[in-house]
Coordinates of C-alpha atoms and ligand atoms in Angstrom, one line a residue:
X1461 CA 27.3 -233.3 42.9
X1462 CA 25.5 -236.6 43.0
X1463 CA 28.3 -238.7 44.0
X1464 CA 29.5 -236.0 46.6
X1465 CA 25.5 -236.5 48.0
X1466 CA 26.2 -240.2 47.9
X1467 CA 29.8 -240.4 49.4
X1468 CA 27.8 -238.1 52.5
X1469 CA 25.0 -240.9 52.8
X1470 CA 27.8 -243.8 52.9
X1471 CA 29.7 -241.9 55.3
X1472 CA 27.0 -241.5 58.1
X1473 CA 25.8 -245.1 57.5
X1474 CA 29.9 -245.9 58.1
X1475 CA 29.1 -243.6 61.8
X1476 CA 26.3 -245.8 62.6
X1477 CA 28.5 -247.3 65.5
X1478 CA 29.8 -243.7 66.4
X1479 CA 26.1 -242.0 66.7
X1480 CA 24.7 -245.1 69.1
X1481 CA 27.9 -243.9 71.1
X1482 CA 27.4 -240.5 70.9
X1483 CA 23.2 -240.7 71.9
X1484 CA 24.6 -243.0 74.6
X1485 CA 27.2 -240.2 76.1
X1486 CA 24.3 -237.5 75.9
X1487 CA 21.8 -239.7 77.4
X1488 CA 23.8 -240.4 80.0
X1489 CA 25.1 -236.5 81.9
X1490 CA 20.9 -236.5 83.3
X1491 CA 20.0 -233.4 82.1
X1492 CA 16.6 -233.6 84.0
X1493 CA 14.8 -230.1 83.9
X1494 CA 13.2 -229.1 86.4
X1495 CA 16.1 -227.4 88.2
X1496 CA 18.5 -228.2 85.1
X1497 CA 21.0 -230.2 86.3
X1498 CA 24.3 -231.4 84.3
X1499 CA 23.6 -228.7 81.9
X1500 CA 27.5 -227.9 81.6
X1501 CA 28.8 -231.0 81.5
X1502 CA 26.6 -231.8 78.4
X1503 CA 27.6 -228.6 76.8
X1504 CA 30.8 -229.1 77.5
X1505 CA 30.6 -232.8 75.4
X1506 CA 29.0 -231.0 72.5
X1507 CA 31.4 -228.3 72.3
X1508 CA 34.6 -230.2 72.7
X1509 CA 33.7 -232.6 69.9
X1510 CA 32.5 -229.8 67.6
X1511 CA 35.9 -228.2 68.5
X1512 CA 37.4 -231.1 67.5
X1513 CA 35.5 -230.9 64.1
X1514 CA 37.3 -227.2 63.3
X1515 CA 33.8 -225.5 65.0
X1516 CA 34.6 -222.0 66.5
X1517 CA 32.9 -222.8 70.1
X1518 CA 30.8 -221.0 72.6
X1519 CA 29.3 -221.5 75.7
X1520 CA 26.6 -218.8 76.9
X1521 CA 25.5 -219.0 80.3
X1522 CA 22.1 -217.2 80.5
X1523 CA 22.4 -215.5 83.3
X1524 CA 19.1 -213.7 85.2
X1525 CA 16.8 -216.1 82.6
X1526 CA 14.3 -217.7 85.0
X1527 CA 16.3 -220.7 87.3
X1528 CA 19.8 -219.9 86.4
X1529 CA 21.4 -220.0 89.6
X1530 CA 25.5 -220.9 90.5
X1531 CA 23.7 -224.5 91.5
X1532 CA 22.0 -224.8 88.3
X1533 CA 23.7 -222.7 85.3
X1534 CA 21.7 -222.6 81.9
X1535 CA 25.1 -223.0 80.1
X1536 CA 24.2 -223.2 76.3
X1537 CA 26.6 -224.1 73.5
X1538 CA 27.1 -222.7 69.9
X1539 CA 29.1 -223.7 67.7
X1540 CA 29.9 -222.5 64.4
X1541 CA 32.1 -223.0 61.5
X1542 CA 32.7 -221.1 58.3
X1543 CA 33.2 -222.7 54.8
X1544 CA 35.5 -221.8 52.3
X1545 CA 33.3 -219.4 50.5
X1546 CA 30.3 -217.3 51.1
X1547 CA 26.9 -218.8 51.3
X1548 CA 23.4 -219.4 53.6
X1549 CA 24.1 -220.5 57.2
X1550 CA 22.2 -223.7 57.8
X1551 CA 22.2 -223.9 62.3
X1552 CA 20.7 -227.5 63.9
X1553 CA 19.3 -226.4 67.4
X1554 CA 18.6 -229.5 69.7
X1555 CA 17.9 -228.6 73.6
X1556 CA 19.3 -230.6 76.1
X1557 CA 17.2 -230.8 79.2
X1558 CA 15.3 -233.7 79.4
X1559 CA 11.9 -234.0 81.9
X1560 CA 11.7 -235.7 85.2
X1561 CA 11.9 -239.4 85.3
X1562 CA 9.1 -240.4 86.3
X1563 CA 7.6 -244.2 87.4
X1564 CA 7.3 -247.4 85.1
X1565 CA 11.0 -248.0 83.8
X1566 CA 12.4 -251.4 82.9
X1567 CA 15.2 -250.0 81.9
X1568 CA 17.7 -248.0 83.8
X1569 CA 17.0 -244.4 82.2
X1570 CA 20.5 -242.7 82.5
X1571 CA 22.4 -246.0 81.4
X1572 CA 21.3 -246.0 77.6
X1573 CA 21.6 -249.4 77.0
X1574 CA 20.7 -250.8 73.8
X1575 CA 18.9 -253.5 72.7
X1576 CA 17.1 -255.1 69.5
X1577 CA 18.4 -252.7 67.7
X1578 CA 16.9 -249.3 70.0
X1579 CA 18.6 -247.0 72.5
X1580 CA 16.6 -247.1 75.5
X1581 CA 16.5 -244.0 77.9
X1582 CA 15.5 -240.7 79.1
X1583 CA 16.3 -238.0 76.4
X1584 CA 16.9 -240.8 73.1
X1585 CA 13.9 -240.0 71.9
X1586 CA 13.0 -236.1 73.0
X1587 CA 15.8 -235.5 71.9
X1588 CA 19.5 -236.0 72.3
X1589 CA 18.8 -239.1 69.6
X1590 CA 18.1 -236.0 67.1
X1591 CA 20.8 -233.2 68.5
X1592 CA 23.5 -236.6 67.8
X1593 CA 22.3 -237.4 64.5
X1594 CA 22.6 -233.9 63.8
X1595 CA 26.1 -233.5 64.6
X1596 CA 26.8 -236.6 62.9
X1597 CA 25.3 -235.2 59.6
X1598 CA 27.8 -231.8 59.9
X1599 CA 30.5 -233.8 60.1
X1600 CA 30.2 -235.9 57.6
X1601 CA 29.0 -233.1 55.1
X1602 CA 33.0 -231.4 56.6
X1603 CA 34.5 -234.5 55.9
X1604 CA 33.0 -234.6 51.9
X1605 CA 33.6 -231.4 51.0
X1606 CA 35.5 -229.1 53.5
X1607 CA 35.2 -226.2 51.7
X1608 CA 32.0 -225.9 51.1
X1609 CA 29.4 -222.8 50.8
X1610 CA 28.2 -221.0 53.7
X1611 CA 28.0 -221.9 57.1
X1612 CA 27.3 -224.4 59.8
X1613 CA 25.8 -224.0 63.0
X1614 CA 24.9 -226.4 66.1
X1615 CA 23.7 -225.7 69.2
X1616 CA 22.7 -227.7 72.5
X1617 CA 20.3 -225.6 74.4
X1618 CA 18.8 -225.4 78.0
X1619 CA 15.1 -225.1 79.4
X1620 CA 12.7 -226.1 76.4
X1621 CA 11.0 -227.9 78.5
X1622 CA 10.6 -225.6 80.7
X1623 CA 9.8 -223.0 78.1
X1624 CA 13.0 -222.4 76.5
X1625 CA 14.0 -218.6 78.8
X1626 CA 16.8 -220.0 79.2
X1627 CA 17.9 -221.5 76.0
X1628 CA 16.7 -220.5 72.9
X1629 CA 15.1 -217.4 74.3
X1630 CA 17.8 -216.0 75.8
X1631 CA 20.3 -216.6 72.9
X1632 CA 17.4 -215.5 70.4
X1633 CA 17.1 -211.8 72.4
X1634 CA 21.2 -211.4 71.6
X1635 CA 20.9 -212.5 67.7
X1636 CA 21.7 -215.9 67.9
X1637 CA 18.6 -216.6 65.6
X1638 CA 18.5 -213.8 63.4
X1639 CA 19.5 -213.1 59.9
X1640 CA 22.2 -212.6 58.5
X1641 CA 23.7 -214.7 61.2
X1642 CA 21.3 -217.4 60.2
X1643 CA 19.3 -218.6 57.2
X1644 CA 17.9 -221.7 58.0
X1645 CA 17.1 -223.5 61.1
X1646 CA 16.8 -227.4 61.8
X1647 CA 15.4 -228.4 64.9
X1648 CA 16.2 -232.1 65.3
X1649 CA 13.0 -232.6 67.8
X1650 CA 11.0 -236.2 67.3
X1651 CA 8.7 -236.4 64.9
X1652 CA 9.1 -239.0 63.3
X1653 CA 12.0 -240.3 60.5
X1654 CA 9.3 -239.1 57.4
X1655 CA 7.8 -235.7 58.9
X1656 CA 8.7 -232.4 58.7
X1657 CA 7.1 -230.4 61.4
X1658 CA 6.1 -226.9 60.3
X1659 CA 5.1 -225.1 63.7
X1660 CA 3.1 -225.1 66.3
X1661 CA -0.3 -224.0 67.7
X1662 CA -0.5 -221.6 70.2
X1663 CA -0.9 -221.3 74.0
X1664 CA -2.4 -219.5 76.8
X1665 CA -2.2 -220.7 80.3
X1666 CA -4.3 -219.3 83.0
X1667 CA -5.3 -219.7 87.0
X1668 CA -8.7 -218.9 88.0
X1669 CA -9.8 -218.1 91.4
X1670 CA -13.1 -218.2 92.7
X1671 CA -14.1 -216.9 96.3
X1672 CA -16.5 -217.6 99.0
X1673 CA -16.8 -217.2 102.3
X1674 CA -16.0 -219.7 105.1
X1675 CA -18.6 -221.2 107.5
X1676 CA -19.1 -224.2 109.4
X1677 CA -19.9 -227.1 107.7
X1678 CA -22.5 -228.1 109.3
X1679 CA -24.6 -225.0 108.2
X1680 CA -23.2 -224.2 104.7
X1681 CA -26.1 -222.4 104.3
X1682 CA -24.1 -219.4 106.4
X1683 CA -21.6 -219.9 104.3
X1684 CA -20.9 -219.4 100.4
X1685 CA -18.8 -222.2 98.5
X1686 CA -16.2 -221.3 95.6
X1687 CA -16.1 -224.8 95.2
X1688 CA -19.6 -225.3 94.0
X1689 CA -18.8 -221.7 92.3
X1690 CA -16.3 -223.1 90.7
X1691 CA -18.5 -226.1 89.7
X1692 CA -20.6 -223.8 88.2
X1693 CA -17.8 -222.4 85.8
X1694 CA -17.0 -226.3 84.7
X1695 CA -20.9 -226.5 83.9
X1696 CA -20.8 -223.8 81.8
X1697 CA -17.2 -224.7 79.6
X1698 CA -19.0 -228.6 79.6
X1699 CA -22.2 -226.3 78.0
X1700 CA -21.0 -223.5 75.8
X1701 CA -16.9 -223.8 75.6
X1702 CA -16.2 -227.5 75.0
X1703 CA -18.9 -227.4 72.4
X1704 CA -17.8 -224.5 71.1
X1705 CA -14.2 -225.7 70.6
X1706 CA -15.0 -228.5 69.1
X1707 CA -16.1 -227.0 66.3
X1708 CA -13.2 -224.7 65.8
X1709 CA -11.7 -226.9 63.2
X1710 CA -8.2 -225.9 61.6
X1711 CA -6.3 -226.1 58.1
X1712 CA -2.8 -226.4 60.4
X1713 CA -2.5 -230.5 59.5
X1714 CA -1.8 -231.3 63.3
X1715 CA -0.8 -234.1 63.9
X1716 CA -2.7 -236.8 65.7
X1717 CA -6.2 -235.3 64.0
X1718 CA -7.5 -235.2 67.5
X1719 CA -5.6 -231.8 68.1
X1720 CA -6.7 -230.4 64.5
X1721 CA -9.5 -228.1 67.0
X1722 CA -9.1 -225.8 69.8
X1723 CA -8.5 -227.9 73.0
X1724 CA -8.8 -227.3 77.0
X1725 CA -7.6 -228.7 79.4
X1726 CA -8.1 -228.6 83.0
X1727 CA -4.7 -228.8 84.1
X1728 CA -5.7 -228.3 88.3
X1729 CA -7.9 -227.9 90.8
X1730 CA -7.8 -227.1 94.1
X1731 CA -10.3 -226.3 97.1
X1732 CA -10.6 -226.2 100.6
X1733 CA -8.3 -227.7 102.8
X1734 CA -5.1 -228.9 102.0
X1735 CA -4.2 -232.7 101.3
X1736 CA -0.7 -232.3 103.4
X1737 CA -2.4 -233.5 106.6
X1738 CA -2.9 -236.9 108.4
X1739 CA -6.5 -238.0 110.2
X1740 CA -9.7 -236.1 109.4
X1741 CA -10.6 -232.8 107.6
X1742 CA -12.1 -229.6 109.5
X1743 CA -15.6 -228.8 108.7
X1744 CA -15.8 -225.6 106.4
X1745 CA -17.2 -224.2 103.9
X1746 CA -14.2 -222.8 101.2
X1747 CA -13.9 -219.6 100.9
X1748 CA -11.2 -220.3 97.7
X1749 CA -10.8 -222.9 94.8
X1750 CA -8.3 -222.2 92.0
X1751 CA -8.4 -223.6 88.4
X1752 CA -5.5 -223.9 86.1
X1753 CA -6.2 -224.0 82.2
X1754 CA -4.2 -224.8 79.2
X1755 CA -5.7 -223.7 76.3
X1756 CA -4.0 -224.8 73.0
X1757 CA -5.5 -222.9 70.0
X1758 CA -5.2 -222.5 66.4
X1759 CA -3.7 -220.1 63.8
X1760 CA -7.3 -218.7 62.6
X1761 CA -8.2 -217.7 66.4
X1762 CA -6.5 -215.0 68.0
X1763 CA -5.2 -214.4 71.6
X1764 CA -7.7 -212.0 72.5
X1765 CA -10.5 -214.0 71.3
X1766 CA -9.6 -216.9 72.9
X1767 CA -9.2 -215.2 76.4
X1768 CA -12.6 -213.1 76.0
X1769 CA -14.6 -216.6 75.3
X1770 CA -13.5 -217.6 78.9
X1771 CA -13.8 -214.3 80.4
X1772 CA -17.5 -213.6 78.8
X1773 CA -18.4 -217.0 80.7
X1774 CA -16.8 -215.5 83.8
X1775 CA -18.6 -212.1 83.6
X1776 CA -21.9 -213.4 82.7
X1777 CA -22.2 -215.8 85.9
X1778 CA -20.8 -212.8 87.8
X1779 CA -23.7 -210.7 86.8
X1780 CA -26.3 -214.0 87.3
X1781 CA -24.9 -216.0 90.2
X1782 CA -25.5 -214.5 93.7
X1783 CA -22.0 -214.1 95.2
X1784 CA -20.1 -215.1 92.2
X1785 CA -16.5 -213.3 92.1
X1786 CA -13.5 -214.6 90.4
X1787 CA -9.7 -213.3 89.5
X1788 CA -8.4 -214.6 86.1
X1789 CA -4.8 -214.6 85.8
X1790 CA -2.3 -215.2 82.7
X1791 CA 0.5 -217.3 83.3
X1792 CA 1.6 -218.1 79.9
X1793 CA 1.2 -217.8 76.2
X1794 CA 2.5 -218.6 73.5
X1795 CA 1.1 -217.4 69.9
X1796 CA 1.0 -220.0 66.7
X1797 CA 3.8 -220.4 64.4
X1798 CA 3.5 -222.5 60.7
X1799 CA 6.3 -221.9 58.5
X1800 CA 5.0 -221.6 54.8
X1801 CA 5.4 -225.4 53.2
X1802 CA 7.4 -223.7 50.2
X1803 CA 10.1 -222.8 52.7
X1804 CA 13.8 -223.1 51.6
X1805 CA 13.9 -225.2 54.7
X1806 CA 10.6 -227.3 54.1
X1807 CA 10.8 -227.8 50.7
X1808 CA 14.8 -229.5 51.3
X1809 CA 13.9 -231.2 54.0
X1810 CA 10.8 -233.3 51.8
X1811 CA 13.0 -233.9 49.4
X1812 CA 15.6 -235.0 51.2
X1813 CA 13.4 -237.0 53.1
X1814 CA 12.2 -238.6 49.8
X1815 CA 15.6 -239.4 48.7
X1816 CA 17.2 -241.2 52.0
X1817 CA 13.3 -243.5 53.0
X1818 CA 12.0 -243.6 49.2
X1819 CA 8.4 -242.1 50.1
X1820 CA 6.9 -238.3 50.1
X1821 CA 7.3 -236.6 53.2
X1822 CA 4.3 -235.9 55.4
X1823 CA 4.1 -231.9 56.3
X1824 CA 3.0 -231.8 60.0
X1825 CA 2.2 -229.6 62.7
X1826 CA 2.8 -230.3 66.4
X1827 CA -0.3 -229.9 68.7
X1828 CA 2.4 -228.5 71.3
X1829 CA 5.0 -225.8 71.4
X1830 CA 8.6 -225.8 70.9
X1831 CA 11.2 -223.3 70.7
X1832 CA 10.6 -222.5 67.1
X1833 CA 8.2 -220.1 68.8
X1834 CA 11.4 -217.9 69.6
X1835 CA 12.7 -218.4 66.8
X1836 CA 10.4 -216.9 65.3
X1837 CA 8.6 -214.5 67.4
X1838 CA 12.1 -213.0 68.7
X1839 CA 14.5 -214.0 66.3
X1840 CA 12.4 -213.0 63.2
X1841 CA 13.1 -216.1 61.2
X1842 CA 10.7 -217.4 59.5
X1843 CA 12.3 -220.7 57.9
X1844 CA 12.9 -223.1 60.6
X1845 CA 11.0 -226.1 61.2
X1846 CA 11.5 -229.5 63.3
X1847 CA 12.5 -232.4 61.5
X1848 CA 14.4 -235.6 63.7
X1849 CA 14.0 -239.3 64.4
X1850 CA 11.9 -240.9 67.3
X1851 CA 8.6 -241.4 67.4
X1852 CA 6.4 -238.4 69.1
X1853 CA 4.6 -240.5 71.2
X1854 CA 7.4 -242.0 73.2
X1855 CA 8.4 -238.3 74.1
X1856 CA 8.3 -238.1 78.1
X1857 CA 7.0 -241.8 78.1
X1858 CA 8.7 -244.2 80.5
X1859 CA 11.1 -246.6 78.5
X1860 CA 11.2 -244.3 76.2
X1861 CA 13.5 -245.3 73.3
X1862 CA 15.3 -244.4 69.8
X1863 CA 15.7 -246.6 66.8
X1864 CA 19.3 -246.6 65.7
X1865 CA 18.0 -247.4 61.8
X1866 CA 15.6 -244.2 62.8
X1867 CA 18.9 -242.0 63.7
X1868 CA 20.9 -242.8 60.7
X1869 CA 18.1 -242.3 58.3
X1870 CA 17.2 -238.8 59.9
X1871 CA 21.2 -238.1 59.9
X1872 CA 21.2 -238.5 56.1
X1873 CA 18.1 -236.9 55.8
X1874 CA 19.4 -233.7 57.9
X1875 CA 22.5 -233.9 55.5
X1876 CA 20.7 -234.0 52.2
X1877 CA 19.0 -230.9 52.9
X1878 CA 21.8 -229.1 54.7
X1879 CA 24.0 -229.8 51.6
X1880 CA 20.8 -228.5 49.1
X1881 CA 20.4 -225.4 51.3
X1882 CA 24.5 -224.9 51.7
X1883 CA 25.0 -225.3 47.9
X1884 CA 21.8 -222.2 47.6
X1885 CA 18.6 -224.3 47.2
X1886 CA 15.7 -221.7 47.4
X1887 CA 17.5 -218.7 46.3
Ligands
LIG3137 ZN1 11.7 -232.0 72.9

């Protein structure tokens, strides 16, 4: 068994050349999300390679998710392959939209060049570095032992960054992530090389309104402003809510510590007249101003809690405020998901982990979402985590990069603990 472990390690170090060139294809079909574009073609580059690895292939177009369109198809791609003898079914999920662009490249972000030893480029590092290093791993785990227990699952998958409806979602609703189809799920996201990312806190986006009434402004006073209404709410979170949050301390270990507390943030504001206009502004009073928040919370608060702290503040300046009205509205949530540290998945993961860098793992939870939340929440699986190379900060950074050393060690990593959880570690 130990020599079988070894001849896997040798054999992805003896792919180093192949999984620079296979980050570099990926990187290079611009998968940019928002609208989705390229989403086939990179599909279509996982699934003929895994075809060419003996993987029973599919592509699922989720069709009526939110944005599929003929111009812009969420085309996912599973891929699956049996071993020679029943066993646990170990899947790797990487999505493959990548965000916008942005400003502040030195490097051309679609051309994955590499240099000093990194692959620089939109999507190395969040996360078509991890989804290669991934494949990489199955295929040298076939190549050692093609017979082996159980079976093997990777999938490319559209939208996370836009929420995942498309991708996970979609192919969660239709049993893609359920047992007994699957035991164990991998989700090759960047965390860095010595993490393994347990979950996630939770979510709840909202828009608030407040009204007024318009007026000249030159005499606001026969007016009303929901702009300074709205300034009233900010005084009150800047009081009692920010305050408040701060205190709410968890026991999920988030990582950087600054997220180990409730958070809010105040994603936009808007009121009065529009910025879309040349030369000066009209005098008036606005008789509208929305807010958008994005509140992150923790695994000890629930949904309902979190929402009534905002809405008590609302209610309370409604019943104190002359004039005050507002309109909350829900726009998103997502609820907190931690798989236990004594998971199958977790516990291999360490080890492995400890084995391919020589040092303990660090357990981790991500101050953001990711689509382990449908994983779990739809699919009903409770052992999946994120474990992949890349350092979290670079995510959605310009120049953002991988280290190549970081995608081999995270490819041996992912096929320590495949191989421990293939040959029934945890049962
Ligand atoms: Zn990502």
């Amino acid at each position: 068994m130990k020599a079988l472990r070894d001849t896997v390690l040798r054999r992805i170090e003896g792919k180093r050349a192949d999984l620079v060139a296979l980050t570099r294809a990926l990187v290079s079909i611009p998968t940019v999300n928002p609208p989705g574009e390229h989403y086939e073609d990179c599909a279509r580059l996982i699934g003929e390679r895994l075809a060419r690895a003996r993987f029973e292939v599919r592509f699922e177009r989720a069709v009526g998710a939110v944005g599929d369109s003929d111009r812009y198809p969420r085309v996912n791609v599973v891929a699956r392959r049996e071993g020679g003898r029943p066993g646990a079914t170990v899947h790797f999920n990487g999505h493959i939209d990548v965000v916008a662009v942005g400003s502040g490249w030195q490097h051309d972000p679609f051309a994955a060049e590499v240099r000093d030893g990194r692959i620089y480029g939109r999507g190395t590092c969040d996360m078509k570095g991890g989804l290669a290093a991934a494949i990489v791993a199955v295929e040298a785990l076939l190549e050692t032992e093609p017979a082996f227990p159980g079976a093997l699952e990777v999938s490319g998958t559209a939208d996370e960054e836009s929420g995942g409806y498309g991708g996970v979602a979609w192919l969660a609703e239709r049993g893609y992530f359920s047992q007994p189809r699957v035991d164990h799920v991998i989700i090759p996201e960047p965390l860095n090389k010595d993490r393994v990312c347990l979950g996630h806190r939770g979510v709840w986006w909202a828009k608030l309104e407040t009204f007024g009434r318009m007026a000249h402004g030159s005499m606001p006073f026969l007016g009303d402003s929901a702009i300074r209404h709205m300034g009233a709410v900010l005084q009150a979170f800047e009081e009692e809510l920010y305050p408040r949050l701060a205190r709410q301390r968890t026991d999920m270990p988030v990582v950087p510590e600054g997220a180990r507390q409730s958070t809010l943030n105040i994603n936009a504001i808007h009121g009065g007249q529009g910025e879309d206009f040349d030369g000066l502004p009209a005098p008036l009073v606005a008789d509208a101003c929305r807010l958008v928040l994005d509140r992150r919370f923790l695994i000890e608060e629930n949904l309902t809690d979190v929402k009534a702290e905002v809405r008590d503040i609302l209610d309370r300046l409604a019943g104190t405020r002359p004039g005050f009205r507002y309109r909350l509205d829900d726009l998103f949530e997502v609820v907190p998901s931690m798989t236990d540290r004594d998971a199958p998945v977790a516990v291999a993961l360490a080890s492995a982990v400890e084995s391919v860098l020589g040092r303990p793992a660090q357990f981790v939870v991500s101050p953001g979402t990711y689509d382990q939340k449908h994983v779990d929440r739809i699919g009903r699986l409770r052992n999946c985590v994120a474990y992949g190379p890349g350092i979290l900060d670079l995510a959605h950074q310009p120049d953002e990069y991988v280290a190549v050393d970081d995608l081999v060690d995270a490819a041996q990593v992912m096929a320590l603990a495949a191989w421990d959880l293939l040959h029934g570690a945890g049962r």
